[in-house]
mmCIF file of C-alpha atoms in Angstrom:
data_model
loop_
_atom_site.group_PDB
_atom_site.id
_atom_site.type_symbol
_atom_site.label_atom_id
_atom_site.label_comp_id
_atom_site.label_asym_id
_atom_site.label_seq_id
_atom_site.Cartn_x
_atom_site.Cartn_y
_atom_site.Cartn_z
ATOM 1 C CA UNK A 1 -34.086 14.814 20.417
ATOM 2 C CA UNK A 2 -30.800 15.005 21.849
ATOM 3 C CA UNK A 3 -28.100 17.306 19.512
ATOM 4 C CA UNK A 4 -25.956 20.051 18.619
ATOM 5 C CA UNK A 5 -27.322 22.960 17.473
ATOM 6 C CA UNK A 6 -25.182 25.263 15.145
ATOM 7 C CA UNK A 7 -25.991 29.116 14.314
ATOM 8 C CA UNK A 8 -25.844 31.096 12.350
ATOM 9 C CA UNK A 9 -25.759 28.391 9.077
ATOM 10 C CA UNK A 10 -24.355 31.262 7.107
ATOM 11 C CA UNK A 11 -22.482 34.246 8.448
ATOM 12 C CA UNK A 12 -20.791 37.553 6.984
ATOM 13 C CA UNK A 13 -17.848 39.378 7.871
ATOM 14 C CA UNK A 14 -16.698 42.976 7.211
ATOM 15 C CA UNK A 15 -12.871 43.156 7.384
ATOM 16 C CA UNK A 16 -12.232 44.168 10.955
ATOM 17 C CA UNK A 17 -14.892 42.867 12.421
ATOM 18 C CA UNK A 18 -15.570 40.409 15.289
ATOM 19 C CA UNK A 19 -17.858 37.452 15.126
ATOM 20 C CA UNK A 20 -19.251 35.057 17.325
ATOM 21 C CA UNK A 21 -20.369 31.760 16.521
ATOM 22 C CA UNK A 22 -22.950 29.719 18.354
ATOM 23 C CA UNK A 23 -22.742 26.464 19.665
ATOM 24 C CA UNK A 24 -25.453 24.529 22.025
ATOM 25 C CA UNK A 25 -25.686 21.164 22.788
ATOM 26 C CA UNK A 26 -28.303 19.269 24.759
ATOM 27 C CA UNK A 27 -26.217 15.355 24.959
ATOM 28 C CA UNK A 28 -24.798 16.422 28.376
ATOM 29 C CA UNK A 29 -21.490 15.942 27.185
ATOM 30 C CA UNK A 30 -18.841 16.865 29.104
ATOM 31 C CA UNK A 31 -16.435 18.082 26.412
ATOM 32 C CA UNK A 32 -16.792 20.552 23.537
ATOM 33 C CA UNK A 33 -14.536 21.098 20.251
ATOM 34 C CA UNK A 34 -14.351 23.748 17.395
ATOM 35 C CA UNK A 35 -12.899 22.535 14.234
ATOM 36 C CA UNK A 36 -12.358 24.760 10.986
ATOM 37 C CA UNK A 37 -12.615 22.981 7.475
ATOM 38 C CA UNK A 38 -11.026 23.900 4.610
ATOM 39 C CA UNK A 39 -11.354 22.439 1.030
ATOM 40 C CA UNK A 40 -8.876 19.517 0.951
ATOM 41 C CA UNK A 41 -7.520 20.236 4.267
ATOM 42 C CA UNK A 42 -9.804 18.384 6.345
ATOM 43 C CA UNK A 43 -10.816 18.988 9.933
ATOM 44 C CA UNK A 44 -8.417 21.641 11.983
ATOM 45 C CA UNK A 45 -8.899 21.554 15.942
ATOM 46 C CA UNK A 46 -9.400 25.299 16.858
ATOM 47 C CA UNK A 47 -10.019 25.118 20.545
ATOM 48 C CA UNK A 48 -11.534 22.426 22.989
ATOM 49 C CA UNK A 49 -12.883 22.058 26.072
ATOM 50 C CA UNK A 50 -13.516 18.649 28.554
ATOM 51 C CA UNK A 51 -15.156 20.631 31.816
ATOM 52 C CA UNK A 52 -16.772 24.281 32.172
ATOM 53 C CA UNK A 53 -14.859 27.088 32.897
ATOM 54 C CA UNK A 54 -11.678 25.488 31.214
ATOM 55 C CA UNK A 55 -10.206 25.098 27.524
ATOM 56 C CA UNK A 56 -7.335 24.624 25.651
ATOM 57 C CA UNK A 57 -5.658 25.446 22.491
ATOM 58 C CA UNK A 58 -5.797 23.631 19.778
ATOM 59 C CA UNK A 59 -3.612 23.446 16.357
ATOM 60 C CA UNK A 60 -4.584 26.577 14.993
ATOM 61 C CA UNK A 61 -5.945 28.843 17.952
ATOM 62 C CA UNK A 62 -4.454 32.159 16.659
ATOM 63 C CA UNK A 63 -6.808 34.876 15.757
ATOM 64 C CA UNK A 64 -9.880 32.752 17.354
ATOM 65 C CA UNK A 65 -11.217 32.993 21.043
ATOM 66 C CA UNK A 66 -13.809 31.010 23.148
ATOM 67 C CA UNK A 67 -15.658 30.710 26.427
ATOM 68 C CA UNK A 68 -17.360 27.677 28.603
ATOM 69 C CA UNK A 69 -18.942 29.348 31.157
ATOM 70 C CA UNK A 70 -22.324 26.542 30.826
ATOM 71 C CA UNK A 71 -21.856 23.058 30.112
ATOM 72 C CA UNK A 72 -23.847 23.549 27.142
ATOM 73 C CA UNK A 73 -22.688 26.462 25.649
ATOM 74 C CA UNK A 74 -19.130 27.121 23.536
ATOM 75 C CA UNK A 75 -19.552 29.659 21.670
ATOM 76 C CA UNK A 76 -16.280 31.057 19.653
ATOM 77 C CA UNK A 77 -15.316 34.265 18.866
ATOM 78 C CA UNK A 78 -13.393 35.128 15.350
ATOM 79 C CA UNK A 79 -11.413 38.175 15.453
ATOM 80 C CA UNK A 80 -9.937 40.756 13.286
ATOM 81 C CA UNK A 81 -6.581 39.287 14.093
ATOM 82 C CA UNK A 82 -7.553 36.016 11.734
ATOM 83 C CA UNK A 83 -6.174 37.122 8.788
ATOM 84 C CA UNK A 84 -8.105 34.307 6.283
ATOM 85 C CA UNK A 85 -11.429 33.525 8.600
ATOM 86 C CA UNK A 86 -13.489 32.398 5.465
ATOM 87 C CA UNK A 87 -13.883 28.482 6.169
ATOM 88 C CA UNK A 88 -16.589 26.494 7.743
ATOM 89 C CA UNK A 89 -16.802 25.861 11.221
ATOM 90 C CA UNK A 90 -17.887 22.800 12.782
ATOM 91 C CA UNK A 91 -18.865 22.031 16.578
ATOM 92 C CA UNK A 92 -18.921 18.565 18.153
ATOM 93 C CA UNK A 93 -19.077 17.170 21.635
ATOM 94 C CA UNK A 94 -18.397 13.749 23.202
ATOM 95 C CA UNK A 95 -18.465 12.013 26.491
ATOM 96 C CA UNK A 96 -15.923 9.842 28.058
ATOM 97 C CA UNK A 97 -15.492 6.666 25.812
ATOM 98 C CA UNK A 98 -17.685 7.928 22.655
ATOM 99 C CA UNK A 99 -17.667 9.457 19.729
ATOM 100 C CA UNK A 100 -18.387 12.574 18.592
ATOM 101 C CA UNK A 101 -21.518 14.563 17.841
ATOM 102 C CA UNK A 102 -21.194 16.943 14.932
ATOM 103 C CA UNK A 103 -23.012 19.966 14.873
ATOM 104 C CA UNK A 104 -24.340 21.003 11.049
ATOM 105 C CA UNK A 105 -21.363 23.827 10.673
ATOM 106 C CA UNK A 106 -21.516 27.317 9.814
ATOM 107 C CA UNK A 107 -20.251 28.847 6.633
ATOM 108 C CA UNK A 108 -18.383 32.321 7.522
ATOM 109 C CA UNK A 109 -17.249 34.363 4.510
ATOM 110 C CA UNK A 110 -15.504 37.544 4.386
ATOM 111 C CA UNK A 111 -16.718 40.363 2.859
ATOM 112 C CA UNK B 1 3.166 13.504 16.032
ATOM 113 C CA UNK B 2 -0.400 11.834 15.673
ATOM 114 C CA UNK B 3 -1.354 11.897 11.967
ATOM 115 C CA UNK B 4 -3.639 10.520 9.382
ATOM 116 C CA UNK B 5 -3.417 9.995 5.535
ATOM 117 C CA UNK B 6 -5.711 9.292 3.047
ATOM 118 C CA UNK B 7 -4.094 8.820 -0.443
ATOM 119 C CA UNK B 8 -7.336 8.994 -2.632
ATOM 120 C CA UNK B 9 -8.584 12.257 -2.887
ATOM 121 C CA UNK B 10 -11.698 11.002 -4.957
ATOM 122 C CA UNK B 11 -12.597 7.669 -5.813
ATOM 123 C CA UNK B 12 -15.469 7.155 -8.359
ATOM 124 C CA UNK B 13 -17.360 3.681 -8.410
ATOM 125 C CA UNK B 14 -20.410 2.328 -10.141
ATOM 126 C CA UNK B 15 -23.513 1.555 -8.375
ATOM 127 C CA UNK B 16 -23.332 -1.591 -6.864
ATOM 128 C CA UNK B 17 -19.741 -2.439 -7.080
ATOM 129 C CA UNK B 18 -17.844 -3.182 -4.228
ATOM 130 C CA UNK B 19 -15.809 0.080 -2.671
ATOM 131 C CA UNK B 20 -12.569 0.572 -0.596
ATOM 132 C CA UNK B 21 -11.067 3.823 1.043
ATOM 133 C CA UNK B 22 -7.965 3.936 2.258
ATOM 134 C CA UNK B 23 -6.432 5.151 5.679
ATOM 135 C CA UNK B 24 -2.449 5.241 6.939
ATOM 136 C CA UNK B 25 -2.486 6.588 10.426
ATOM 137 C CA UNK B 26 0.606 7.523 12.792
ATOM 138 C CA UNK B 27 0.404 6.512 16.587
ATOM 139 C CA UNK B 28 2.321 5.432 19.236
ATOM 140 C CA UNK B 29 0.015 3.907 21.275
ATOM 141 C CA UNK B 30 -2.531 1.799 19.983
ATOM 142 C CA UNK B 31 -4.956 3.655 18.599
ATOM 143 C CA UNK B 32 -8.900 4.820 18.480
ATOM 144 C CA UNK B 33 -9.988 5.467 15.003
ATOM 145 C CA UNK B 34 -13.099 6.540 13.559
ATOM 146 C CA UNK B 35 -14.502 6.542 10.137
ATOM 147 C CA UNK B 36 -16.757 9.838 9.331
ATOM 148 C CA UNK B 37 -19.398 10.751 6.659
ATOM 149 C CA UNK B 38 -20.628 13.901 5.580
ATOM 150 C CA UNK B 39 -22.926 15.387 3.082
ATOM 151 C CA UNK B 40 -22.352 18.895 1.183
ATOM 152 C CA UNK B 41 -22.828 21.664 3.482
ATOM 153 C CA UNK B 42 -23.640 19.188 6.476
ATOM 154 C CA UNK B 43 -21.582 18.363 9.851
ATOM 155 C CA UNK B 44 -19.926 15.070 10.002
ATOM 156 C CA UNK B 45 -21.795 11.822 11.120
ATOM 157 C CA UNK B 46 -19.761 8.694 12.657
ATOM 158 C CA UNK B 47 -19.803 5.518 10.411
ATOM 159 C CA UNK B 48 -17.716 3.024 12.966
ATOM 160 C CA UNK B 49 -15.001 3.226 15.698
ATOM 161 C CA UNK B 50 -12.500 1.311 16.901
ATOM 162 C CA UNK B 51 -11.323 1.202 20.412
ATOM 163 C CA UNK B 52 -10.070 -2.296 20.970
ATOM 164 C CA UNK B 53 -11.319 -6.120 20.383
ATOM 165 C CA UNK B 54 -12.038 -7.567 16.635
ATOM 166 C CA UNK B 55 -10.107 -5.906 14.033
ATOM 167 C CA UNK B 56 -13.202 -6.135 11.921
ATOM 168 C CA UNK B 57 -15.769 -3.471 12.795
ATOM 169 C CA UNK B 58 -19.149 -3.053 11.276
ATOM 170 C CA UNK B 59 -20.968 0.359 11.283
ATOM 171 C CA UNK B 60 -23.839 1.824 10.253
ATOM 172 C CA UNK B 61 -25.259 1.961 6.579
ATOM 173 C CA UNK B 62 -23.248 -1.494 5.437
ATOM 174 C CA UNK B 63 -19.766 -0.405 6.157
ATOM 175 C CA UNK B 64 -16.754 -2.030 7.703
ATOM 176 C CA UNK B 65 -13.252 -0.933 8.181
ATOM 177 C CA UNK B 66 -10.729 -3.531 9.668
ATOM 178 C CA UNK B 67 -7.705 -2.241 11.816
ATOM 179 C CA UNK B 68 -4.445 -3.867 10.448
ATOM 180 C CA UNK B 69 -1.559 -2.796 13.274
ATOM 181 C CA UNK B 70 0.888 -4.724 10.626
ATOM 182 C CA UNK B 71 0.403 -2.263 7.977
ATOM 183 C CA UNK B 72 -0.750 0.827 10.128
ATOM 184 C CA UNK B 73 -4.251 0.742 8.154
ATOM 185 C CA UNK B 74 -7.745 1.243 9.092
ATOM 186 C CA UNK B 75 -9.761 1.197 5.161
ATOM 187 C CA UNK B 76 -13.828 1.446 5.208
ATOM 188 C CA UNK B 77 -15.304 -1.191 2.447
ATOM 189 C CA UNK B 78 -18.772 -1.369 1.423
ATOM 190 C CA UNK B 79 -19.611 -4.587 -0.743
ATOM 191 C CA UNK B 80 -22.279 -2.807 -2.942
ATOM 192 C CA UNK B 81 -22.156 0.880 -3.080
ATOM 193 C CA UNK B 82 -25.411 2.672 -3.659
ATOM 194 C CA UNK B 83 -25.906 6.476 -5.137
ATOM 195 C CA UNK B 84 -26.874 7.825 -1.953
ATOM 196 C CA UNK B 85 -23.224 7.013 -0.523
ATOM 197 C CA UNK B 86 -21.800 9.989 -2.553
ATOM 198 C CA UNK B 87 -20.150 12.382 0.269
ATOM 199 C CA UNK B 88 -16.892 12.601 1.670
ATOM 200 C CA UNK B 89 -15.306 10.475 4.171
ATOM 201 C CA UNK B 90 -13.188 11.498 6.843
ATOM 202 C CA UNK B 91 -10.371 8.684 8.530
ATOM 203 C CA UNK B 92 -9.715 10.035 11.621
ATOM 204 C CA UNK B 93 -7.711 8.891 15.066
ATOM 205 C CA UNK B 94 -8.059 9.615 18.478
ATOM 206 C CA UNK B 95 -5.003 11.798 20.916
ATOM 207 C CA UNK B 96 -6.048 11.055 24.138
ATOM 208 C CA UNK B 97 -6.293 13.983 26.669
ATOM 209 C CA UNK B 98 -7.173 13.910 30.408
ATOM 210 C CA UNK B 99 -11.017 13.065 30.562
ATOM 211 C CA UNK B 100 -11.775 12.757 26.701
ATOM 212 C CA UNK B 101 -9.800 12.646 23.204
ATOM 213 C CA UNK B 102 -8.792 14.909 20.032
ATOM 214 C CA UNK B 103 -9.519 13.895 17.261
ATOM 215 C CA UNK B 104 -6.830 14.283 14.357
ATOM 216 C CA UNK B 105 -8.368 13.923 10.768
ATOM 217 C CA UNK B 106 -7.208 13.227 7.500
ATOM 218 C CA UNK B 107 -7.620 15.268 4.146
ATOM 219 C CA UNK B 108 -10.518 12.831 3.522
ATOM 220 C CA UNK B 109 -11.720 10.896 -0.062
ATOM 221 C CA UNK B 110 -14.790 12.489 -2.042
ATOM 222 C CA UNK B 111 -16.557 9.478 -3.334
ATOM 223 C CA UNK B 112 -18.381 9.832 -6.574
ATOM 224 C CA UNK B 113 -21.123 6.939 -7.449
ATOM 225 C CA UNK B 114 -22.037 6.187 -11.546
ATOM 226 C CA UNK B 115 -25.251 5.503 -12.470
#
């Protein structure tokens, strides 16, 4: 089955440290999104992507990095310059038209 | 700016009355808006869209929204609610980029269902 496929589900930090969060997806959609979630904040855009090898920033990029060097493949990078990183992360994709495909999210927490 | 309010922050209903959440949204344009579910700990899964056509759009597990341009509102109803509905919805509209969208969510309502 078709999907997007999240990982780690659950993910700790040490203060300092750099983490990289996984995102593949098998739809062959074209574009790529990380959103970060925080308890009555809703979704926050992070970073996107609509081809390989190109991205953008999104609302709330600082602190965060990504790559899109494989259509299926997004993977993003928090860094020690995100001063509150503790949230959960979700990954979607769409294609021209449609909606998007959430991936299940991973929980980061600082410790 | 593209934006998207829900008042409710939770709504509780009894099982098998008749539910409504609310959704303002701020466009220019007309706009693409999407209802969203999701369960504790889960990713988000799309209820309905609407891109263009009838106002009244009917998605998956008994829900409708209807787009009202008059009153900038896009509310999700469900006529009899059942206990597995519980979860929180997300009201959400479309900023159109280049070859795809953003998508620009509200706050979203937790809905809690009474025996």
């Amino acid at each position: 089955d078709g999907g997007i496929t999240q990982s780690p589900k659950y993910l700790f930090r040490k203060e300092g440290q750099n983490v990289t969060l996984s995102c593949e997806q098998n739809l062959n959609h074209d574009a790529m999104y990380w959103y970060r979630q925080d308890p009555g904040q809703g979704l926050r855009l992070i970073y996107y992507s609509q081809i390989v090898n190109d991205f953008q920033k999104g609302d709330i990029a600082e602190g965060y990095s990504v790559s899109r060097e494989k259509k299926e493949s997004f993977p993003l990078t928090v860094t020690s310059a995100q001063k509150n990183p503790t949230a959960f992360y979700l990954c979607a994709s769409s294609r021209a038209g449609g909606g998007y495909t959430f991936g299940s999210g991973t929980r980061l927490t600082v410790v | 700016a593209q934006s998207v309010t829900q008042p409710d922050i939770h709504i509780t209903v009894s099982e098998g009355a008749s539910l409504e959440l609310r959704c303002n949204y701020s466009y220019g344009a007309t706009p693409y808006l999407f209802w969203y579910v999701q369960s504790p700990g889960q990713g988000l899964q799309l209820l309905l869209k609407y891109f263009s056509g009838d106002t009244l759009v009917q998605g998956i597990k008994g829900f409708e929204a209807e787009f009202k341009r008059s009153q900038s509102s896009f509310n999700l109803r469900k006529p009899s609610v059942h206990w597995s509905d519980a979860a929180e919805y997300f009201c959400a509209v479309a900023s159109m980029m280049d070859s795809s969208y953003k998508l620009i969510f509200g706050s979203g309502t937790r809905l809690l269902v009474r025996p």
